[in-house]
PDB file of C-alpha atoms in Angstrom:
ATOM      1  CA  UNK A   1      -2.933 -32.555  57.039  1.00 64.00           C
ATOM      2  CA  UNK A   2      -0.963 -30.795  54.662  1.00 68.00           C
ATOM      3  CA  UNK A   3       1.272 -27.532  56.417  1.00 64.00           C
ATOM      4  CA  UNK A   4       4.372 -27.683  53.880  1.00 80.00           C
ATOM      5  CA  UNK A   5       3.714 -26.204  50.553  1.00 83.00           C
ATOM      6  CA  UNK A   6       6.745 -27.998  49.092  1.00 86.00           C
ATOM      7  CA  UNK A   7       4.971 -31.359  49.741  1.00 89.00           C
ATOM      8  CA  UNK A   8       2.166 -30.713  47.363  1.00 93.00           C
ATOM      9  CA  UNK A   9       2.554 -31.918  43.997  1.00 94.00           C
ATOM     10  CA  UNK A  10       0.962 -31.802  40.998  1.00 96.00           C
ATOM     11  CA  UNK A  11      -1.276 -35.078  40.604  1.00 96.00           C
ATOM     12  CA  UNK A  12      -1.254 -35.692  44.123  1.00 95.00           C
ATOM     13  CA  UNK A  13      -4.461 -37.513  45.305  1.00 96.00           C
ATOM     14  CA  UNK A  14      -6.676 -36.402  48.175  1.00 96.00           C
ATOM     15  CA  UNK A  15      -7.393 -38.661  51.161  1.00 96.00           C
ATOM     16  CA  UNK A  16     -10.898 -39.800  49.995  1.00 98.00           C
ATOM     17  CA  UNK A  17     -13.961 -38.936  52.158  1.00 98.00           C
ATOM     18  CA  UNK A  18     -16.653 -41.460  52.305  1.00 98.00           C
ATOM     19  CA  UNK A  19     -20.340 -40.292  53.056  1.00 98.00           C
ATOM     20  CA  UNK A  20     -23.555 -42.538  53.753  1.00 98.00           C
ATOM     21  CA  UNK A  21     -26.217 -39.731  54.589  1.00 98.00           C
ATOM     22  CA  UNK A  22     -28.931 -41.257  56.675  1.00 98.00           C
ATOM     23  CA  UNK A  23     -32.208 -39.600  56.597  1.00 98.00           C
ATOM     24  CA  UNK A  24     -31.409 -37.876  59.969  1.00 98.00           C
ATOM     25  CA  UNK A  25     -28.203 -36.696  58.420  1.00 98.00           C
ATOM     26  CA  UNK A  26     -30.355 -34.877  56.210  1.00 98.00           C
ATOM     27  CA  UNK A  27     -32.200 -33.251  58.509  1.00 98.00           C
ATOM     28  CA  UNK A  28     -29.233 -31.884  60.426  1.00 98.00           C
ATOM     29  CA  UNK A  29     -28.214 -30.034  57.109  1.00 98.00           C
ATOM     30  CA  UNK A  30     -31.494 -28.993  56.788  1.00 98.00           C
ATOM     31  CA  UNK A  31     -31.522 -27.373  59.707  1.00 98.00           C
ATOM     32  CA  UNK A  32     -27.841 -25.793  59.726  1.00 98.00           C
ATOM     33  CA  UNK A  33     -28.123 -24.995  56.344  1.00 98.00           C
ATOM     34  CA  UNK A  34     -31.460 -23.557  56.252  1.00 97.00           C
ATOM     35  CA  UNK A  35     -32.764 -25.763  53.289  1.00 97.00           C
ATOM     36  CA  UNK A  36     -36.175 -27.294  54.408  1.00 97.00           C
ATOM     37  CA  UNK A  37     -37.179 -28.239  50.691  1.00 96.00           C
ATOM     38  CA  UNK A  38     -39.481 -31.384  51.454  1.00 97.00           C
ATOM     39  CA  UNK A  39     -37.725 -33.254  48.666  1.00 96.00           C
ATOM     40  CA  UNK A  40     -34.359 -34.033  51.022  1.00 97.00           C
ATOM     41  CA  UNK A  41     -37.142 -35.020  53.998  1.00 98.00           C
ATOM     42  CA  UNK A  42     -40.743 -36.218  52.905  1.00 98.00           C
ATOM     43  CA  UNK A  43     -41.216 -39.047  50.992  1.00 98.00           C
ATOM     44  CA  UNK A  44     -45.188 -38.054  50.360  1.00 98.00           C
ATOM     45  CA  UNK A  45     -43.666 -34.742  48.821  1.00 96.00           C
ATOM     46  CA  UNK A  46     -44.945 -34.660  44.926  1.00 94.00           C
ATOM     47  CA  UNK A  47     -41.525 -34.370  43.534  1.00 92.00           C
ATOM     48  CA  UNK A  48     -39.865 -37.053  45.802  1.00 95.00           C
ATOM     49  CA  UNK A  49     -43.053 -39.213  44.620  1.00 96.00           C
ATOM     50  CA  UNK A  50     -42.400 -38.425  41.352  1.00 92.00           C
ATOM     51  CA  UNK A  51     -38.436 -39.264  41.640  1.00 93.00           C
ATOM     52  CA  UNK A  52     -39.288 -42.223  43.693  1.00 96.00           C
ATOM     53  CA  UNK A  53     -37.329 -41.343  46.820  1.00 97.00           C
ATOM     54  CA  UNK A  54     -36.132 -38.045  48.411  1.00 98.00           C
ATOM     55  CA  UNK A  55     -32.705 -37.132  47.257  1.00 97.00           C
ATOM     56  CA  UNK A  56     -29.661 -35.837  49.049  1.00 98.00           C
ATOM     57  CA  UNK A  57     -29.282 -31.975  48.905  1.00 97.00           C
ATOM     58  CA  UNK A  58     -27.073 -30.534  46.200  1.00 97.00           C
ATOM     59  CA  UNK A  59     -25.395 -28.658  48.597  1.00 97.00           C
ATOM     60  CA  UNK A  60     -24.850 -31.206  51.322  1.00 98.00           C
ATOM     61  CA  UNK A  61     -22.488 -32.871  48.666  1.00 98.00           C
ATOM     62  CA  UNK A  62     -20.879 -29.254  47.832  1.00 98.00           C
ATOM     63  CA  UNK A  63     -20.063 -29.142  51.502  1.00 98.00           C
ATOM     64  CA  UNK A  64     -18.680 -32.700  51.747  1.00 98.00           C
ATOM     65  CA  UNK A  65     -16.323 -31.563  49.090  1.00 98.00           C
ATOM     66  CA  UNK A  66     -15.580 -28.290  51.272  1.00 98.00           C
ATOM     67  CA  UNK A  67     -15.115 -30.922  54.139  1.00 97.00           C
ATOM     68  CA  UNK A  68     -12.309 -33.210  51.734  1.00 97.00           C
ATOM     69  CA  UNK A  69     -10.670 -30.095  51.224  1.00 96.00           C
ATOM     70  CA  UNK A  70     -10.364 -28.779  54.752  1.00 93.00           C
ATOM     71  CA  UNK A  71      -9.526 -32.276  55.844  1.00 93.00           C
ATOM     72  CA  UNK A  72      -6.633 -32.324  53.911  1.00 93.00           C
ATOM     73  CA  UNK A  73      -4.858 -29.037  53.891  1.00 88.00           C
ATOM     74  CA  UNK A  74      -5.878 -28.672  58.422  1.00 88.00           C
ATOM     75  CA  UNK A  75      -5.619 -24.798  59.075  1.00 92.00           C
ATOM     76  CA  UNK A  76      -2.619 -23.570  57.500  1.00 88.00           C
ATOM     77  CA  UNK A  77      -4.683 -23.004  54.711  1.00 91.00           C
ATOM     78  CA  UNK A  78      -8.034 -21.115  53.206  1.00 94.00           C
ATOM     79  CA  UNK A  79     -10.379 -22.401  50.465  1.00 96.00           C
ATOM     80  CA  UNK A  80     -10.306 -19.123  48.306  1.00 97.00           C
ATOM     81  CA  UNK A  81     -12.825 -20.395  45.721  1.00 98.00           C
ATOM     82  CA  UNK A  82     -14.898 -23.905  45.430  1.00 98.00           C
ATOM     83  CA  UNK A  83     -17.378 -24.664  42.940  1.00 98.00           C
ATOM     84  CA  UNK A  84     -19.358 -27.693  41.843  1.00 98.00           C
ATOM     85  CA  UNK A  85     -22.233 -28.901  39.207  1.00 98.00           C
ATOM     86  CA  UNK A  86     -25.169 -31.273  40.428  1.00 96.00           C
ATOM     87  CA  UNK A  87     -25.244 -33.819  37.522  1.00 95.00           C
ATOM     88  CA  UNK A  88     -26.779 -36.687  39.100  1.00 94.00           C
ATOM     89  CA  UNK A  89     -28.939 -37.419  42.168  1.00 95.00           C
ATOM     90  CA  UNK A  90     -27.969 -39.480  45.378  1.00 97.00           C
ATOM     91  CA  UNK A  91     -30.467 -40.796  47.693  1.00 97.00           C
ATOM     92  CA  UNK A  92     -29.873 -41.033  51.344  1.00 98.00           C
ATOM     93  CA  UNK A  93     -28.621 -44.827  52.836  1.00 98.00           C
ATOM     94  CA  UNK A  94     -26.204 -44.769  49.551  1.00 98.00           C
ATOM     95  CA  UNK A  95     -22.491 -44.220  49.714  1.00 98.00           C
ATOM     96  CA  UNK A  96     -20.844 -41.704  47.862  1.00 98.00           C
ATOM     97  CA  UNK A  97     -17.290 -40.835  47.661  1.00 98.00           C
ATOM     98  CA  UNK A  98     -15.824 -37.405  47.416  1.00 98.00           C
ATOM     99  CA  UNK A  99     -12.262 -37.609  46.017  1.00 98.00           C
ATOM    100  CA  UNK A 100      -9.562 -34.486  44.677  1.00 98.00           C
ATOM    101  CA  UNK A 101      -6.797 -34.605  42.775  1.00 98.00           C
ATOM    102  CA  UNK A 102      -4.010 -31.469  42.533  1.00 97.00           C
ATOM    103  CA  UNK A 103      -4.266 -30.216  39.056  1.00 97.00           C
ATOM    104  CA  UNK A 104      -2.070 -27.255  39.409  1.00 97.00           C
ATOM    105  CA  UNK A 105       0.175 -25.432  42.100  1.00 95.00           C
ATOM    106  CA  UNK A 106       1.701 -21.940  41.726  1.00 96.00           C
ATOM    107  CA  UNK A 107       2.705 -18.573  43.134  1.00 95.00           C
ATOM    108  CA  UNK A 108       1.266 -15.278  42.114  1.00 94.00           C
ATOM    109  CA  UNK A 109       1.384 -11.767  44.034  1.00 93.00           C
ATOM    110  CA  UNK A 110       3.122 -13.322  47.203  1.00 93.00           C
ATOM    111  CA  UNK A 111       0.532 -16.401  47.715  1.00 93.00           C
ATOM    112  CA  UNK A 112       1.106 -19.612  47.387  1.00 94.00           C
ATOM    113  CA  UNK A 113      -1.846 -21.518  45.592  1.00 95.00           C
ATOM    114  CA  UNK A 114      -3.235 -24.781  44.313  1.00 96.00           C
ATOM    115  CA  UNK A 115      -6.132 -25.776  42.146  1.00 97.00           C
ATOM    116  CA  UNK A 116      -7.905 -29.187  42.723  1.00 97.00           C
ATOM    117  CA  UNK A 117     -10.238 -31.194  40.882  1.00 98.00           C
ATOM    118  CA  UNK A 118     -12.749 -32.496  43.228  1.00 98.00           C
ATOM    119  CA  UNK A 119     -15.872 -34.793  42.699  1.00 98.00           C
ATOM    120  CA  UNK A 120     -18.433 -36.845  44.180  1.00 98.00           C
ATOM    121  CA  UNK A 121     -19.140 -40.272  43.081  1.00 98.00           C
ATOM    122  CA  UNK A 122     -22.018 -42.843  43.428  1.00 97.00           C
ATOM    123  CA  UNK A 123     -21.507 -46.657  43.932  1.00 94.00           C
ATOM    124  CA  UNK A 124     -22.003 -47.014  39.968  1.00 96.00           C
ATOM    125  CA  UNK A 125     -18.586 -44.722  39.831  1.00 95.00           C
ATOM    126  CA  UNK A 126     -20.563 -42.023  38.178  1.00 97.00           C
ATOM    127  CA  UNK A 127     -19.296 -38.574  39.017  1.00 98.00           C
ATOM    128  CA  UNK A 128     -22.627 -37.183  40.494  1.00 97.00           C
ATOM    129  CA  UNK A 129     -20.954 -33.820  41.534  1.00 98.00           C
ATOM    130  CA  UNK A 130     -17.824 -32.428  39.797  1.00 98.00           C
ATOM    131  CA  UNK A 131     -16.440 -29.439  41.036  1.00 98.00           C
ATOM    132  CA  UNK A 132     -13.357 -27.025  41.569  1.00 98.00           C
ATOM    133  CA  UNK A 133     -11.442 -25.728  44.369  1.00 98.00           C
ATOM    134  CA  UNK A 134      -8.382 -23.604  44.661  1.00 98.00           C
ATOM    135  CA  UNK A 135      -6.822 -23.368  48.081  1.00 96.00           C
ATOM    136  CA  UNK A 136      -4.506 -20.385  49.133  1.00 95.00           C
ATOM    137  CA  UNK A 137      -1.866 -20.580  52.195  1.00 88.00           C
ATOM    138  CA  UNK A 138      -2.741 -18.366  55.708  1.00 79.00           C
TER     139      UNK A 138
ATOM    140  CA  UNK B   1     -42.449 -29.684  33.569  1.00 75.00           C
ATOM    141  CA  UNK B   2     -42.824 -28.080  30.763  1.00 81.00           C
ATOM    142  CA  UNK B   3     -42.938 -29.381  26.923  1.00 83.00           C
ATOM    143  CA  UNK B   4     -42.226 -25.627  25.718  1.00 85.00           C
ATOM    144  CA  UNK B   5     -41.108 -22.764  27.593  1.00 92.00           C
ATOM    145  CA  UNK B   6     -39.735 -19.580  26.055  1.00 90.00           C
ATOM    146  CA  UNK B   7     -38.554 -16.620  27.830  1.00 93.00           C
ATOM    147  CA  UNK B   8     -40.921 -13.443  27.902  1.00 93.00           C
ATOM    148  CA  UNK B   9     -39.646 -10.084  27.836  1.00 93.00           C
ATOM    149  CA  UNK B  10     -41.193  -9.724  31.108  1.00 92.00           C
ATOM    150  CA  UNK B  11     -38.336 -12.295  32.437  1.00 94.00           C
ATOM    151  CA  UNK B  12     -35.421 -11.381  30.642  1.00 94.00           C
ATOM    152  CA  UNK B  13     -36.384  -7.463  31.971  1.00 94.00           C
ATOM    153  CA  UNK B  14     -35.448  -9.100  35.271  1.00 95.00           C
ATOM    154  CA  UNK B  15     -31.675  -9.616  34.661  1.00 97.00           C
ATOM    155  CA  UNK B  16     -29.738  -7.693  36.662  1.00 97.00           C
ATOM    156  CA  UNK B  17     -32.286  -6.587  39.015  1.00 96.00           C
ATOM    157  CA  UNK B  18     -30.892  -6.627  42.707  1.00 97.00           C
ATOM    158  CA  UNK B  19     -32.296  -7.491  45.666  1.00 96.00           C
ATOM    159  CA  UNK B  20     -31.931  -5.031  49.197  1.00 96.00           C
ATOM    160  CA  UNK B  21     -29.067  -6.047  51.452  1.00 96.00           C
ATOM    161  CA  UNK B  22     -30.142  -8.700  53.835  1.00 96.00           C
ATOM    162  CA  UNK B  23     -28.266  -9.609  56.929  1.00 95.00           C
ATOM    163  CA  UNK B  24     -26.505 -12.912  56.879  1.00 96.00           C
ATOM    164  CA  UNK B  25     -24.734 -12.612  60.576  1.00 97.00           C
ATOM    165  CA  UNK B  26     -22.370 -15.426  61.010  1.00 98.00           C
ATOM    166  CA  UNK B  27     -22.482 -16.697  64.616  1.00 98.00           C
ATOM    167  CA  UNK B  28     -21.106 -19.630  66.841  1.00 98.00           C
ATOM    168  CA  UNK B  29     -24.290 -21.506  66.948  1.00 98.00           C
ATOM    169  CA  UNK B  30     -25.203 -21.142  63.099  1.00 98.00           C
ATOM    170  CA  UNK B  31     -21.320 -22.347  62.393  1.00 98.00           C
ATOM    171  CA  UNK B  32     -21.931 -25.638  64.742  1.00 98.00           C
ATOM    172  CA  UNK B  33     -24.845 -26.327  63.133  1.00 98.00           C
ATOM    173  CA  UNK B  34     -23.743 -26.408  59.607  1.00 98.00           C
ATOM    174  CA  UNK B  35     -20.550 -28.185  60.539  1.00 98.00           C
ATOM    175  CA  UNK B  36     -22.881 -30.773  62.240  1.00 98.00           C
ATOM    176  CA  UNK B  37     -25.299 -31.191  59.473  1.00 98.00           C
ATOM    177  CA  UNK B  38     -22.393 -31.763  57.181  1.00 98.00           C
ATOM    178  CA  UNK B  39     -20.506 -34.045  59.453  1.00 97.00           C
ATOM    179  CA  UNK B  40     -17.691 -32.260  60.221  1.00 97.00           C
ATOM    180  CA  UNK B  41     -15.669 -33.729  63.703  1.00 96.00           C
ATOM    181  CA  UNK B  42     -12.685 -31.290  63.529  1.00 96.00           C
ATOM    182  CA  UNK B  43     -13.417 -29.537  66.799  1.00 97.00           C
ATOM    183  CA  UNK B  44     -12.385 -25.923  65.217  1.00 98.00           C
ATOM    184  CA  UNK B  45     -16.004 -25.970  63.938  1.00 98.00           C
ATOM    185  CA  UNK B  46     -17.455 -26.372  67.423  1.00 98.00           C
ATOM    186  CA  UNK B  47     -14.772 -25.642  70.257  1.00 98.00           C
ATOM    187  CA  UNK B  48     -13.800 -21.921  70.006  1.00 98.00           C
ATOM    188  CA  UNK B  49     -10.822 -22.453  72.276  1.00 98.00           C
ATOM    189  CA  UNK B  50      -9.608 -25.044  69.961  1.00 98.00           C
ATOM    190  CA  UNK B  51     -10.632 -22.413  66.578  1.00 98.00           C
ATOM    191  CA  UNK B  52      -8.324 -19.877  68.473  1.00 98.00           C
ATOM    192  CA  UNK B  53      -5.626 -22.125  69.079  1.00 97.00           C
ATOM    193  CA  UNK B  54      -5.510 -22.969  65.228  1.00 96.00           C
ATOM    194  CA  UNK B  55      -5.326 -19.416  64.726  1.00 95.00           C
ATOM    195  CA  UNK B  56      -8.895 -18.025  63.882  1.00 97.00           C
ATOM    196  CA  UNK B  57     -10.739 -15.116  65.596  1.00 97.00           C
ATOM    197  CA  UNK B  58     -13.594 -17.658  66.389  1.00 98.00           C
ATOM    198  CA  UNK B  59     -15.277 -20.652  65.021  1.00 98.00           C
ATOM    199  CA  UNK B  60     -14.390 -20.063  61.088  1.00 98.00           C
ATOM    200  CA  UNK B  61     -17.016 -20.838  58.657  1.00 98.00           C
ATOM    201  CA  UNK B  62     -16.541 -23.947  56.676  1.00 97.00           C
ATOM    202  CA  UNK B  63     -15.860 -23.528  53.001  1.00 94.00           C
ATOM    203  CA  UNK B  64     -19.385 -23.732  51.886  1.00 96.00           C
ATOM    204  CA  UNK B  65     -21.055 -22.010  54.829  1.00 98.00           C
ATOM    205  CA  UNK B  66     -21.777 -18.877  52.711  1.00 97.00           C
ATOM    206  CA  UNK B  67     -25.341 -18.671  51.847  1.00 94.00           C
ATOM    207  CA  UNK B  68     -26.811 -19.794  55.232  1.00 95.00           C
ATOM    208  CA  UNK B  69     -29.349 -17.319  56.118  1.00 93.00           C
ATOM    209  CA  UNK B  70     -30.954 -15.383  58.745  1.00 95.00           C
ATOM    210  CA  UNK B  71     -34.443 -16.477  58.838  1.00 96.00           C
ATOM    211  CA  UNK B  72     -37.094 -14.087  59.371  1.00 96.00           C
ATOM    212  CA  UNK B  73     -40.809 -15.304  59.365  1.00 97.00           C
ATOM    213  CA  UNK B  74     -42.770 -13.307  56.622  1.00 96.00           C
ATOM    214  CA  UNK B  75     -39.771 -11.942  54.913  1.00 96.00           C
ATOM    215  CA  UNK B  76     -37.888 -14.965  54.507  1.00 96.00           C
ATOM    216  CA  UNK B  77     -38.454 -17.994  52.026  1.00 95.00           C
ATOM    217  CA  UNK B  78     -40.464 -20.702  54.420  1.00 96.00           C
ATOM    218  CA  UNK B  79     -38.741 -23.563  52.745  1.00 95.00           C
ATOM    219  CA  UNK B  80     -35.279 -22.115  51.504  1.00 94.00           C
ATOM    220  CA  UNK B  81     -35.144 -19.724  54.628  1.00 95.00           C
ATOM    221  CA  UNK B  82     -33.298 -17.173  52.258  1.00 94.00           C
ATOM    222  CA  UNK B  83     -34.758 -13.492  52.043  1.00 94.00           C
ATOM    223  CA  UNK B  84     -38.031 -13.123  50.071  1.00 93.00           C
ATOM    224  CA  UNK B  85     -38.668  -9.658  50.752  1.00 92.00           C
ATOM    225  CA  UNK B  86     -37.640  -7.294  47.702  1.00 91.00           C
ATOM    226  CA  UNK B  87     -36.032 -10.196  46.082  1.00 92.00           C
ATOM    227  CA  UNK B  88     -36.112  -9.835  42.449  1.00 91.00           C
ATOM    228  CA  UNK B  89     -38.294 -12.651  40.926  1.00 87.00           C
ATOM    229  CA  UNK B  90     -39.070 -14.592  37.501  1.00 93.00           C
ATOM    230  CA  UNK B  91     -42.647 -15.344  37.005  1.00 92.00           C
ATOM    231  CA  UNK B  92     -42.340 -18.498  34.956  1.00 94.00           C
ATOM    232  CA  UNK B  93     -44.847 -20.432  36.208  1.00 92.00           C
ATOM    233  CA  UNK B  94     -42.893 -23.825  36.337  1.00 93.00           C
ATOM    234  CA  UNK B  95     -43.388 -25.848  39.514  1.00 87.00           C
ATOM    235  CA  UNK B  96     -40.380 -28.286  39.592  1.00 87.00           C
ATOM    236  CA  UNK B  97     -36.887 -26.814  41.030  1.00 88.00           C
ATOM    237  CA  UNK B  98     -33.369 -28.445  41.414  1.00 89.00           C
ATOM    238  CA  UNK B  99     -30.148 -26.985  42.336  1.00 92.00           C
ATOM    239  CA  UNK B 100     -27.923 -26.495  39.331  1.00 95.00           C
ATOM    240  CA  UNK B 101     -24.347 -25.826  40.510  1.00 97.00           C
ATOM    241  CA  UNK B 102     -22.727 -23.735  42.863  1.00 98.00           C
ATOM    242  CA  UNK B 103     -19.625 -21.390  43.092  1.00 98.00           C
ATOM    243  CA  UNK B 104     -17.948 -19.650  46.093  1.00 98.00           C
ATOM    244  CA  UNK B 105     -15.274 -17.056  45.960  1.00 98.00           C
ATOM    245  CA  UNK B 106     -14.104 -15.671  49.261  1.00 97.00           C
ATOM    246  CA  UNK B 107     -11.163 -12.807  50.037  1.00 96.00           C
ATOM    247  CA  UNK B 108     -10.933 -13.100  53.741  1.00 94.00           C
ATOM    248  CA  UNK B 109     -11.491 -15.984  56.351  1.00 95.00           C
ATOM    249  CA  UNK B 110     -15.173 -15.767  57.641  1.00 97.00           C
ATOM    250  CA  UNK B 111     -15.565 -16.359  61.045  1.00 98.00           C
ATOM    251  CA  UNK B 112     -18.588 -16.403  64.140  1.00 98.00           C
ATOM    252  CA  UNK B 113     -19.090 -12.707  65.023  1.00 98.00           C
ATOM    253  CA  UNK B 114     -18.737 -11.454  61.044  1.00 98.00           C
ATOM    254  CA  UNK B 115     -21.890  -9.165  60.199  1.00 97.00           C
ATOM    255  CA  UNK B 116     -22.134 -10.143  56.509  1.00 98.00           C
ATOM    256  CA  UNK B 117     -25.064  -8.216  54.514  1.00 97.00           C
ATOM    257  CA  UNK B 118     -25.642  -9.696  51.061  1.00 97.00           C
ATOM    258  CA  UNK B 119     -27.064  -8.272  47.777  1.00 97.00           C
ATOM    259  CA  UNK B 120     -28.597 -10.893  45.196  1.00 97.00           C
ATOM    260  CA  UNK B 121     -28.825 -10.066  41.654  1.00 97.00           C
ATOM    261  CA  UNK B 122     -30.070 -11.983  38.697  1.00 97.00           C
ATOM    262  CA  UNK B 123     -27.365 -12.506  36.304  1.00 97.00           C
ATOM    263  CA  UNK B 124     -28.472 -14.576  33.620  1.00 97.00           C
ATOM    264  CA  UNK B 125     -31.756 -16.422  32.091  1.00 97.00           C
ATOM    265  CA  UNK B 126     -31.237 -19.610  30.128  1.00 95.00           C
ATOM    266  CA  UNK B 127     -33.825 -22.366  28.490  1.00 96.00           C
ATOM    267  CA  UNK B 128     -32.238 -25.879  27.805  1.00 94.00           C
ATOM    268  CA  UNK B 129     -33.721 -28.852  26.885  1.00 93.00           C
ATOM    269  CA  UNK B 130     -33.489 -32.236  29.031  1.00 90.00           C
ATOM    270  CA  UNK B 131     -34.684 -35.284  27.954  1.00 88.00           C
ATOM    271  CA  UNK B 132     -36.054 -36.447  31.290  1.00 85.00           C
ATOM    272  CA  UNK B 133     -37.606 -32.999  32.482  1.00 87.00           C
ATOM    273  CA  UNK B 134     -38.675 -31.180  29.092  1.00 90.00           C
ATOM    274  CA  UNK B 135     -37.806 -27.710  28.541  1.00 93.00           C
ATOM    275  CA  UNK B 136     -36.217 -26.445  31.719  1.00 94.00           C
ATOM    276  CA  UNK B 137     -35.399 -22.597  32.582  1.00 96.00           C
ATOM    277  CA  UNK B 138     -31.745 -21.853  34.272  1.00 96.00           C
ATOM    278  CA  UNK B 139     -31.605 -18.913  36.378  1.00 97.00           C
ATOM    279  CA  UNK B 140     -28.127 -17.766  37.213  1.00 98.00           C
ATOM    280  CA  UNK B 141     -27.793 -15.544  40.730  1.00 97.00           C
ATOM    281  CA  UNK B 142     -24.854 -13.926  42.031  1.00 98.00           C
ATOM    282  CA  UNK B 143     -24.524 -12.533  45.521  1.00 98.00           C
ATOM    283  CA  UNK B 144     -22.087 -10.363  47.017  1.00 98.00           C
ATOM    284  CA  UNK B 145     -21.468 -10.473  50.624  1.00 98.00           C
ATOM    285  CA  UNK B 146     -19.962  -7.544  52.585  1.00 98.00           C
ATOM    286  CA  UNK B 147     -18.674  -7.263  56.205  1.00 97.00           C
ATOM    287  CA  UNK B 148     -19.521  -4.390  58.572  1.00 96.00           C
ATOM    288  CA  UNK B 149     -17.012  -2.235  57.344  1.00 97.00           C
ATOM    289  CA  UNK B 150     -18.165  -2.706  53.894  1.00 97.00           C
ATOM    290  CA  UNK B 151     -15.659  -4.821  52.138  1.00 97.00           C
ATOM    291  CA  UNK B 152     -16.218  -7.298  50.100  1.00 98.00           C
ATOM    292  CA  UNK B 153     -15.541 -10.729  51.526  1.00 97.00           C
ATOM    293  CA  UNK B 154     -17.165 -13.462  49.436  1.00 98.00           C
ATOM    294  CA  UNK B 155     -19.348 -13.684  46.395  1.00 98.00           C
ATOM    295  CA  UNK B 156     -21.394 -16.865  45.170  1.00 98.00           C
ATOM    296  CA  UNK B 157     -22.721 -17.724  42.469  1.00 98.00           C
ATOM    297  CA  UNK B 158     -25.549 -20.081  41.543  1.00 97.00           C
ATOM    298  CA  UNK B 159     -27.855 -21.627  38.891  1.00 96.00           C
ATOM    299  CA  UNK B 160     -31.381 -22.841  39.914  1.00 94.00           C
ATOM    300  CA  UNK B 161     -32.890 -24.981  37.449  1.00 95.00           C
ATOM    301  CA  UNK B 162     -36.913 -24.518  36.918  1.00 94.00           C
ATOM    302  CA  UNK B 163     -38.903 -27.455  34.942  1.00 91.00           C
TER     303      UNK B 163
END
């Protein structure tokens, strides 16, 4: 947890967050987010059969990137902006790792801001979910 | 999946079309369910006393919570739970759907107890080729979330891929 602006430097890596979502975890995410697309829980759904598996919700990975950032910051900060692109599919019971690096630190209109590159990568090291976040001190 | 897909005037006429406002009430139960679904273990998202100790009014919404809808049968999408009533619609006939990307900007801390209301509009329509999925329709939407006082508290942009 980072409470001190002075301790953040451009190039810093965030502590990684590893996730291996089970089908049960995806069901919990479906209930929590309201996304009941069967592609994320039903192996007999036509789109799942076509892909050969159910897949992890893109927004579960997006939320994991949010968790990566909020775990690092603690509560002295607020996530002002967070974005990602869903470039590759992840399957349940396979690990993906969320990582981030600080790209910019600046002050603007009296606000202390930090920009971070964030991404989720699969076991092959492919970035399936690249994104960016901007955080501001509360 | 479509080999060819062409945007018609009827489709592009929907760019800029807006939904009516829809309630996106944030509650302690909805924050807990979302945080549990993601796998958070930080008590601030579950325990009101811990949240208040950390300087929040109540349980804070995790960074990507925005978009978690209030479901009403017959007026919401049964699959995605978001509002369907009055939602601008592009009649494209494609069956496959994938999420393309999400961007959320928040202008204030959002906590349980906040009564947000959101309006969604279709911001862009684009046809892109894909090796695996043929011609894809990429729809960009923009949703503005306002609090009970009418202040803009969050904006979410999303790309949905139809194929």
